[in-house]
């Protein structure tokens, strides 16, 4: 195997974020199923007030904040009221949830929104692309119903810039969006980092394209305006098509680059492949000779030729498959498709559906972040208390940590924090460490 | 290196077993995830709040994956506490003999723009760099209180700075220096091979593992190679180890900046004192002119076009000849001195590369480098030192004796746009 391939396989992009289509689909199904069951649970244990009034509140941002802060704070009055209402009226019925396919459609929609914003800010390609990849990775293991994609896309853009080495001021960054505060952008940052499994380095095909252009020029017999045209078109494709599809999950940057190049100019892409594999048997043979002298020259030559043609066929197959995938979302869709009435007919109902079935506790990132911060502070205090307790309280301390460990590991959502916190919960009426509805 | 199209189609790329399990890579798909049906009976909540009888909501996939990572480790006692991070001893749950250090990064109040650049850079690059001479980032997970936890290799034998400084305690030889330099060069070579600039190489960022191996640590200032035309900050690298092009304000530079630092570390290993200990930037530049030579159009074409060239001053010192170095550094022999001079070349274009260093004849001439197990090593206090080194990262923090405290981390955050 070629040395570059070995290297690529050490990257987080390969180790953590490459899947077959089947694997990715099943991950998305699991994510969707978990979100359904969790949201159902939360809605049932603390149903929102009856619909007519609520459904009249259209804007997602403010609507979400109302809904969640209401259910997040353990206000006994509100709870009692709800309880009464509930008993007086019909039993609460769960909303209809998004299907995995619908989630994916919304994800595509929001990815395009992200790219539009990025184009509007004139972001450089790696930043734009990293942001889009972060969004898609995040929503592979988190549901669109759990965390708000309209907010997360801003966080992704912000973090994409940071991951590519530029550190915008978050307030100024927020001002570029309507109705957005810095706080809102930061609220999702940690969540995003966790969701992308702390893999901040994304390998993009842009530099690969530059390399292929240099290769083509080196051949000496290819018309340079033709190369330029192909390169420009391929660049345009790379800034859209692989980012709105699952190309990054299934293909390597070089495969994506070759696919884009072949969309721009099939012959040039074929030429690059041909030149590469045309030369390949010789290098293969040479390395075989030096490393394994027992093999006779003729067999290693044959073997090399065989491997080479087999590998070449597989590479061509991968590039073709990737090209077909990219062709589904040509760059023109950025402006023509997503703005049209027919696309609105698809997206608008989905957005409406989402508004009804989203997670009551988690859709408001700012509130969620606040609650988590407060919880963390509380735990720190508790820890200090315990630490200050000194010698004879050793056993108590140990017990505490045992509980902490066990609960945390076994997966109580926000549960794993000793008894101290629980006691405190009744004292302050700020953020509920358990997140209202579950308590 | 051209991008190879040889990586196979995903079905092969996703074999469930990964032979190279150097880093834990739990696939989200290996675990069956039970998806209990929602309790859809719609039973109204009992009025009296009973204690946690109701089963808790299951975690989202992302949270489950994070917990799985977290659960692999048992956190032990606190080894050190800093304003930037706390460091804990830790071991694998499944195999307590496998030790690690957990660096728990605190939420930085001072940095208002979310995750601090230091932490982001360190995670970004260490996640990708896997090499025996680079500190290994084994895992990253978040704890409930939204702190980042980096599981790092356990390096209990302190750092190179201790070995250099404690002249009475440690004695080391030409062969020992060669061994350490070899490891440092390999670490730097791997960074550059992966298009990463370290930008803060100095003795206390070179940690020593239990087996004596030296490892490059602290990637808080690292960055990927820039695309042509995109400016980088010249305010990087601790000042004593900062190359002349950065002192002169170069915004477009290469791996040569790290090589200069390596040269300074090399010199320091030999004389057992910092080679160019300038008090501020202009003093640093003055020292370079005096001890190595004044940059001029002759020895460094176009140097006068750099922003701060005026700071060089009128007095011109000739470039120090070989004899000048031999007088001070003869302990590493003529070949060693040759390598040192090539790392401390004024013009970054003529400076030796990491690859070139590894190919240098010094490493092949006598004496052979000492094997790791025979290298001088710390007998005590190494763990504390590791904790101090790991938690430091943010150099604005105290640095007990002021050594290397003068790094400037004012970075140029402009140029976000095209």
Coordinates of N, CA and C in Angstrom, one line a residue, chain B residues 231-400:
Chain B
X231 N -0.8 35.5 5.3 CA 0.2 35.8 6.3 C 0.0 35.0 7.6
X232 N 1.1 34.8 8.3 CA 1.1 34.2 9.6 C 1.6 35.2 10.6
X233 N 1.4 34.9 11.9 CA 1.9 35.8 13.0 C 3.4 35.6 13.1
X234 N 4.1 36.7 13.3 CA 5.6 36.6 13.6 C 5.8 36.6 15.1
X235 N 4.7 36.8 15.9 CA 4.9 36.8 17.3 C 4.8 35.4 17.9
X236 N 5.6 34.5 17.5 CA 5.6 33.1 18.0 C 7.0 32.7 18.4
X237 N 7.1 31.6 19.1 CA 8.3 31.0 19.6 C 8.9 31.9 20.8
X238 N 9.2 31.2 21.9 CA 9.8 31.9 23.0 C 11.1 32.6 22.5
X239 N 11.2 33.8 23.0 CA 12.1 34.8 22.4 C 13.6 34.3 22.3
X240 N 14.1 33.5 23.3 CA 15.5 33.0 23.2 C 15.7 32.1 22.0
X241 N 14.6 31.5 21.6 CA 14.6 30.4 20.5 C 14.0 30.9 19.2
X242 N 13.8 32.2 19.2 CA 13.1 32.8 18.0 C 14.1 33.1 16.9
X243 N 13.8 32.7 15.7 CA 14.8 32.9 14.6 C 14.8 34.4 14.1
X244 N 15.8 34.8 13.4 CA 16.0 36.2 13.0 C 14.8 36.6 12.1
X245 N 14.3 35.7 11.2 CA 13.2 36.2 10.3 C 12.0 36.6 11.1
X246 N 11.7 35.9 12.2 CA 10.5 36.3 13.0 C 10.8 37.6 13.7
X247 N 12.0 37.8 14.3 CA 12.4 39.0 14.9 C 12.3 40.2 14.0
X248 N 12.6 39.9 12.7 CA 12.5 41.0 11.7 C 11.1 41.2 11.2
X249 N 10.2 40.4 11.7 CA 8.8 40.6 11.3 C 8.3 39.9 10.1
X250 N 8.9 38.8 9.7 CA 8.4 38.0 8.5 C 7.0 37.4 8.8
X251 N 6.2 37.5 7.8 CA 4.8 37.0 7.9 C 4.6 35.7 7.1
X252 N 5.6 35.5 6.3 CA 5.5 34.3 5.5 C 6.8 33.5 5.7
X253 N 6.6 32.4 6.4 CA 7.8 31.6 6.8 C 7.5 30.1 6.7
X254 N 8.6 29.4 7.1 CA 8.5 27.9 6.8 C 8.9 27.1 8.0
X255 N 9.1 25.8 7.8 CA 9.7 25.0 8.9 C 11.0 25.4 9.4
X256 N 11.7 26.3 8.6 CA 13.0 26.8 9.1 C 12.9 27.5 10.4
X257 N 11.8 28.0 10.8 CA 11.7 28.7 12.1 C 11.9 27.7 13.2
X258 N 11.3 26.5 13.0 CA 11.5 25.4 14.1 C 13.0 25.0 14.1
X259 N 13.6 24.9 12.9 CA 15.0 24.4 12.9 C 15.9 25.3 13.7
X260 N 15.7 26.6 13.6 CA 16.5 27.6 14.4 C 16.4 27.2 15.9
X261 N 15.1 27.0 16.3 CA 14.9 26.7 17.7 C 15.7 25.4 18.1
X262 N 15.6 24.4 17.2 CA 16.4 23.2 17.4 C 17.9 23.5 17.6
X263 N 18.4 24.4 16.7 CA 19.8 24.8 16.8 C 20.1 25.4 18.2
X264 N 19.2 26.2 18.7 CA 19.4 26.9 20.0 C 19.4 25.8 21.1
X265 N 18.5 24.8 21.0 CA 18.4 23.8 22.0 C 19.7 23.0 21.9
X266 N 20.2 22.7 20.7 CA 21.5 22.0 20.5 C 22.6 22.7 21.2
X267 N 22.7 24.0 21.0 CA 23.8 24.8 21.6 C 23.6 24.8 23.1
X268 N 22.4 24.9 23.6 CA 22.2 24.9 25.0 C 22.5 23.6 25.7
X269 N 22.3 22.5 24.9 CA 22.7 21.2 25.5 C 24.2 21.1 25.7
X270 N 24.9 21.7 24.8 CA 26.4 21.6 24.8 C 26.9 22.5 25.9
X271 N 26.5 23.8 25.9 CA 27.1 24.7 26.9 C 26.4 24.7 28.2
X272 N 25.2 24.1 28.3 CA 24.4 23.9 29.5 C 24.0 25.3 30.0
X273 N 23.8 26.2 29.1 CA 23.2 27.5 29.5 C 22.5 28.0 28.2
X274 N 21.5 28.8 28.3 CA 20.8 29.3 27.1 C 21.8 30.0 26.2
X275 N 21.8 29.8 25.0 CA 22.8 30.3 24.0 C 22.5 31.8 23.7
X276 N 21.3 32.1 23.5 CA 21.0 33.5 23.1 C 19.9 34.1 24.0
X277 N 20.3 34.4 25.3 CA 19.2 34.8 26.3 C 18.9 36.3 26.2
X278 N 18.3 36.7 25.2 CA 18.0 38.2 25.1 C 16.8 38.6 26.0
X279 N 16.9 39.8 26.5 CA 15.8 40.3 27.4 C 14.6 40.8 26.7
X280 N 14.7 41.2 25.5 CA 13.6 41.7 24.7 C 13.9 41.5 23.3
X281 N 13.0 41.8 22.4 CA 13.2 41.5 21.0 C 14.5 42.2 20.4
X282 N 14.7 43.4 20.7 CA 15.8 44.1 20.1 C 17.1 43.6 20.7
X283 N 17.1 43.2 22.0 CA 18.3 42.6 22.6 C 18.6 41.3 21.9
X284 N 17.5 40.6 21.7 CA 17.6 39.2 21.1 C 18.3 39.4 19.7
X285 N 17.8 40.3 18.9 CA 18.4 40.6 17.6 C 19.8 41.0 17.7
X286 N 20.1 41.8 18.7 CA 21.5 42.2 18.9 C 22.4 41.0 19.2
X287 N 21.9 40.1 20.1 CA 22.7 38.9 20.4 C 23.0 38.1 19.2
X288 N 22.0 37.9 18.3 CA 22.1 37.1 17.1 C 23.2 37.8 16.2
X289 N 23.1 39.1 16.1 CA 24.1 39.8 15.2 C 25.5 39.6 15.8
X290 N 25.6 39.7 17.1 CA 26.9 39.6 17.7 C 27.5 38.2 17.7
X291 N 26.7 37.2 18.0 CA 27.2 35.8 18.2 C 27.2 35.0 16.9
X292 N 26.2 35.4 16.0 CA 26.1 34.6 14.8 C 26.5 35.4 13.6
X293 N 26.1 36.6 13.6 CA 26.4 37.5 12.4 C 25.3 38.4 12.1
X294 N 25.6 39.6 11.5 CA 24.5 40.5 11.1 C 24.0 40.1 9.8
X295 N 22.6 40.0 9.7 CA 22.0 39.7 8.4 C 22.2 40.9 7.4
X296 N 22.7 40.6 6.3 CA 22.9 41.6 5.3 C 22.4 41.1 3.9
X297 N 22.4 42.0 2.9 CA 22.0 41.5 1.6 C 22.9 40.4 1.1
X298 N 24.1 40.5 1.5 CA 25.1 39.5 1.0 C 24.8 38.1 1.5
X299 N 24.6 38.0 2.8 CA 24.4 36.6 3.4 C 22.9 36.2 3.4
X300 N 22.0 37.1 3.0 CA 20.6 36.9 3.1 C 19.9 37.8 2.1
X301 N 19.8 37.5 0.9 CA 19.2 38.4 -0.1 C 17.8 38.8 0.3
X302 N 17.5 40.1 0.1 CA 16.2 40.6 0.4 C 15.9 40.8 1.8
X303 N 16.8 40.5 2.7 CA 16.5 40.7 4.1 C 16.2 42.1 4.5
X304 N 16.7 43.1 3.8 CA 16.4 44.5 4.1 C 15.0 44.9 3.8
X305 N 14.2 44.0 3.1 CA 12.8 44.3 2.8 C 11.9 43.9 4.0
X306 N 12.4 43.2 5.0 CA 11.6 42.8 6.1 C 11.2 44.0 7.0
X307 N 10.0 43.9 7.5 CA 9.5 45.1 8.2 C 10.4 45.7 9.3
X308 N 11.0 44.8 10.1 CA 11.8 45.4 11.2 C 13.3 45.5 10.9
X309 N 13.6 45.5 9.7 CA 15.1 45.5 9.4 C 15.8 46.6 10.1
X310 N 15.1 47.8 10.2 CA 15.8 48.9 10.8 C 16.3 48.6 12.1
X311 N 15.8 47.7 12.8 CA 16.2 47.3 14.2 C 17.6 46.7 14.2
X312 N 18.1 46.3 13.1 CA 19.4 45.6 13.1 C 20.5 46.6 13.5
X313 N 20.4 47.8 13.1 CA 21.4 48.8 13.5 C 22.5 48.9 12.5
X314 N 23.4 49.8 12.7 CA 24.4 50.1 11.7 C 25.6 49.2 11.8
X315 N 25.9 48.8 13.0 CA 27.2 48.0 13.2 C 27.0 46.6 12.6
X316 N 27.9 46.2 11.7 CA 27.8 44.9 11.1 C 28.9 44.0 11.6
X317 N 28.4 42.9 12.2 CA 29.3 41.8 12.6 C 29.4 40.8 11.5
X318 N 30.6 40.4 11.1 CA 30.7 39.3 10.1 C 30.1 38.0 10.7
X319 N 29.7 37.1 9.8 CA 29.1 35.9 10.2 C 30.3 35.1 10.9
X320 N 29.9 34.5 12.0 CA 30.9 33.8 12.8 C 31.5 32.6 12.0
X321 N 32.8 32.5 11.9 CA 33.3 31.4 11.1 C 33.4 30.1 12.0
X322 N 33.6 29.0 11.3 CA 33.7 27.7 12.0 C 34.6 27.7 13.3
X323 N 35.7 28.4 13.2 CA 36.6 28.4 14.3 C 36.0 29.0 15.6
X324 N 35.2 30.0 15.3 CA 34.5 30.6 16.4 C 33.6 29.6 17.1
X325 N 32.9 28.8 16.4 CA 32.0 27.8 17.0 C 32.9 26.7 17.6
X326 N 33.9 26.3 17.0 CA 34.8 25.2 17.5 C 35.2 25.6 18.9
X327 N 35.6 26.8 19.1 CA 36.1 27.2 20.5 C 35.1 26.9 21.5
X328 N 33.8 27.0 21.2 CA 32.8 26.9 22.3 C 32.1 25.5 22.3
X329 N 32.0 24.9 21.1 CA 31.2 23.7 21.0 C 32.0 22.5 20.6
X330 N 33.3 22.5 20.8 CA 34.1 21.4 20.3 C 33.7 20.1 21.0
X331 N 32.9 20.1 22.1 CA 32.5 18.9 22.8 C 31.7 18.0 21.9
X332 N 31.1 18.5 20.8 CA 30.3 17.6 19.9 C 31.1 17.4 18.6
X333 N 32.4 17.7 18.6 CA 33.2 17.4 17.5 C 33.0 18.3 16.3
X334 N 33.8 18.1 15.3 CA 33.7 18.9 14.1 C 32.4 18.7 13.3
X335 N 31.9 17.5 13.3 CA 30.7 17.2 12.6 C 29.5 17.8 13.3
X336 N 29.5 17.7 14.6 CA 28.5 18.3 15.5 C 28.4 19.8 15.2
X337 N 29.6 20.4 15.2 CA 29.6 21.9 15.0 C 29.1 22.2 13.6
X338 N 29.4 21.4 12.6 CA 28.9 21.6 11.3 C 27.4 21.6 11.3
X339 N 26.8 20.7 11.9 CA 25.3 20.6 12.0 C 24.8 21.9 12.7
X340 N 25.4 22.2 13.8 CA 25.0 23.4 14.6 C 25.0 24.6 13.7
X341 N 26.0 24.8 12.9 CA 26.1 26.0 12.1 C 25.0 26.0 11.0
X342 N 24.7 24.8 10.5 CA 23.7 24.7 9.5 C 22.3 25.0 10.0
X343 N 22.1 24.7 11.3 CA 20.8 25.0 11.9 C 20.7 26.5 12.2
X344 N 21.8 27.1 12.5 CA 21.8 28.5 12.9 C 22.2 29.4 11.7
X345 N 21.9 29.0 10.5 CA 22.1 29.9 9.3 C 21.1 31.0 9.3
X346 N 21.6 32.2 9.1 CA 20.7 33.4 9.1 C 19.6 33.3 8.1
X347 N 20.0 33.1 6.9 CA 18.9 33.1 5.8 C 18.1 31.8 5.9
X348 N 16.8 31.9 6.2 CA 16.0 30.7 6.4 C 16.0 29.8 5.1
X349 N 16.2 30.3 4.0 CA 16.2 29.5 2.7 C 17.5 28.6 2.7
X350 N 18.6 29.1 3.3 CA 19.8 28.2 3.3 C 19.9 27.4 4.5
X351 N 19.0 27.6 5.5 CA 19.0 26.8 6.7 C 18.7 25.3 6.4
X352 N 19.4 24.4 7.2 CA 19.1 23.0 6.9 C 17.7 22.6 7.3
X353 N 17.1 21.6 6.6 CA 15.8 21.2 6.9 C 15.8 20.0 7.9
X354 N 14.7 19.7 8.4 CA 14.6 18.6 9.4 C 15.1 17.3 8.7
X355 N 14.7 17.1 7.5 CA 15.2 15.9 6.8 C 16.7 16.0 6.6
X356 N 17.2 17.1 6.2 CA 18.6 17.3 6.1 C 19.4 17.0 7.3
X357 N 18.8 17.4 8.5 CA 19.4 17.2 9.8 C 19.6 15.7 10.0
X358 N 18.5 14.9 9.7 CA 18.5 13.5 9.9 C 19.5 12.8 9.1
X359 N 19.8 13.4 7.9 CA 20.7 12.8 7.0 C 22.2 13.2 7.3
X360 N 22.3 14.1 8.3 CA 23.6 14.7 8.5 C 24.6 13.7 9.0
X361 N 25.9 13.8 8.6 CA 26.9 12.8 9.0 C 27.1 12.7 10.5
X362 N 26.9 13.8 11.2 CA 27.1 13.7 12.7 C 26.4 12.5 13.3
X363 N 25.2 12.2 12.9 CA 24.5 11.1 13.5 C 25.1 9.7 13.2
X364 N 25.9 9.7 12.1 CA 26.5 8.4 11.8 C 28.0 8.3 12.2
X365 N 28.6 9.4 12.6 CA 30.0 9.4 13.1 C 30.1 9.0 14.5
X366 N 31.3 8.6 15.0 CA 31.5 8.3 16.3 C 31.4 9.5 17.2
X367 N 31.0 9.4 18.5 CA 30.5 8.2 19.1 C 29.0 7.9 18.7
X368 N 28.6 6.7 18.8 CA 27.2 6.4 18.5 C 26.3 7.0 19.6
X369 N 25.1 7.4 19.2 CA 24.2 7.9 20.2 C 23.9 6.9 21.3
X370 N 23.8 7.4 22.5 CA 23.4 6.5 23.7 C 22.1 5.9 23.5
X371 N 21.9 4.6 23.9 CA 20.6 4.0 23.8 C 19.7 4.6 24.9
X372 N 18.4 4.6 24.6 CA 17.5 5.2 25.5 C 17.6 4.8 27.0
X373 N 17.8 3.5 27.2 CA 17.8 3.1 28.6 C 19.1 3.5 29.4
X374 N 20.1 3.9 28.6 CA 21.3 4.3 29.3 C 21.5 5.9 29.4
X375 N 20.5 6.6 28.9 CA 20.6 8.0 29.0 C 20.5 8.5 30.5
X376 N 21.1 9.6 30.8 CA 21.0 10.1 32.1 C 19.5 10.5 32.4
X377 N 19.0 10.2 33.6 CA 17.6 10.5 33.8 C 17.4 11.0 35.2
X378 N 16.3 11.6 35.3 CA 15.9 12.1 36.7 C 15.6 10.9 37.6
X379 N 16.0 11.1 38.8 CA 15.7 10.1 39.8 C 14.5 10.5 40.6
X380 N 14.2 11.7 40.7 CA 13.0 12.1 41.5 C 12.4 13.4 41.0
X381 N 11.2 13.6 41.3 CA 10.6 14.9 41.0 C 10.1 15.0 39.6
X382 N 10.3 13.9 38.8 CA 9.9 14.0 37.4 C 8.4 14.2 37.2
X383 N 7.6 13.5 38.0 CA 6.2 13.5 37.8 C 5.6 14.9 38.1
X384 N 6.2 15.5 39.1 CA 5.7 16.9 39.4 C 6.1 17.8 38.2
X385 N 7.3 17.5 37.7 CA 7.7 18.3 36.6 C 6.8 18.2 35.4
X386 N 6.5 16.9 35.1 CA 5.6 16.7 34.0 C 4.3 17.4 34.2
X387 N 3.8 17.4 35.4 CA 2.5 18.1 35.7 C 2.7 19.5 35.5
X388 N 3.8 20.1 35.9 CA 4.1 21.5 35.7 C 4.1 21.8 34.2
X389 N 4.8 21.0 33.5 CA 5.0 21.2 32.1 C 3.6 21.1 31.3
X390 N 2.9 20.2 31.7 CA 1.6 19.9 31.0 C 0.6 21.0 31.3
X391 N 0.6 21.4 32.5 CA -0.5 22.4 32.9 C -0.1 23.8 32.4
X392 N 1.2 24.0 32.1 CA 1.6 25.3 31.8 C 1.0 25.8 30.5
X393 N 1.3 25.3 29.4 CA 0.9 25.7 28.1 C 0.6 27.2 28.0
X394 N -0.2 27.7 28.8 CA -0.4 29.1 28.7 C 0.7 29.8 29.4
X395 N 1.6 30.4 28.6 CA 2.9 30.9 29.1 C 2.7 32.2 29.9
X396 N 1.6 32.8 29.9 CA 1.4 34.0 30.6 C 1.4 33.6 32.1
X397 N 1.3 32.4 32.4 CA 1.3 31.9 33.7 C 2.7 32.0 34.3
X398 N 2.8 31.8 35.6 CA 4.2 31.9 36.2 C 5.1 30.9 35.6
X399 N 6.3 31.2 35.6 CA 7.3 30.3 35.1 C 8.5 30.5 36.0
X400 N 8.5 29.6 37.0 CA 9.2 29.9 38.3 C 10.4 30.8 38.2

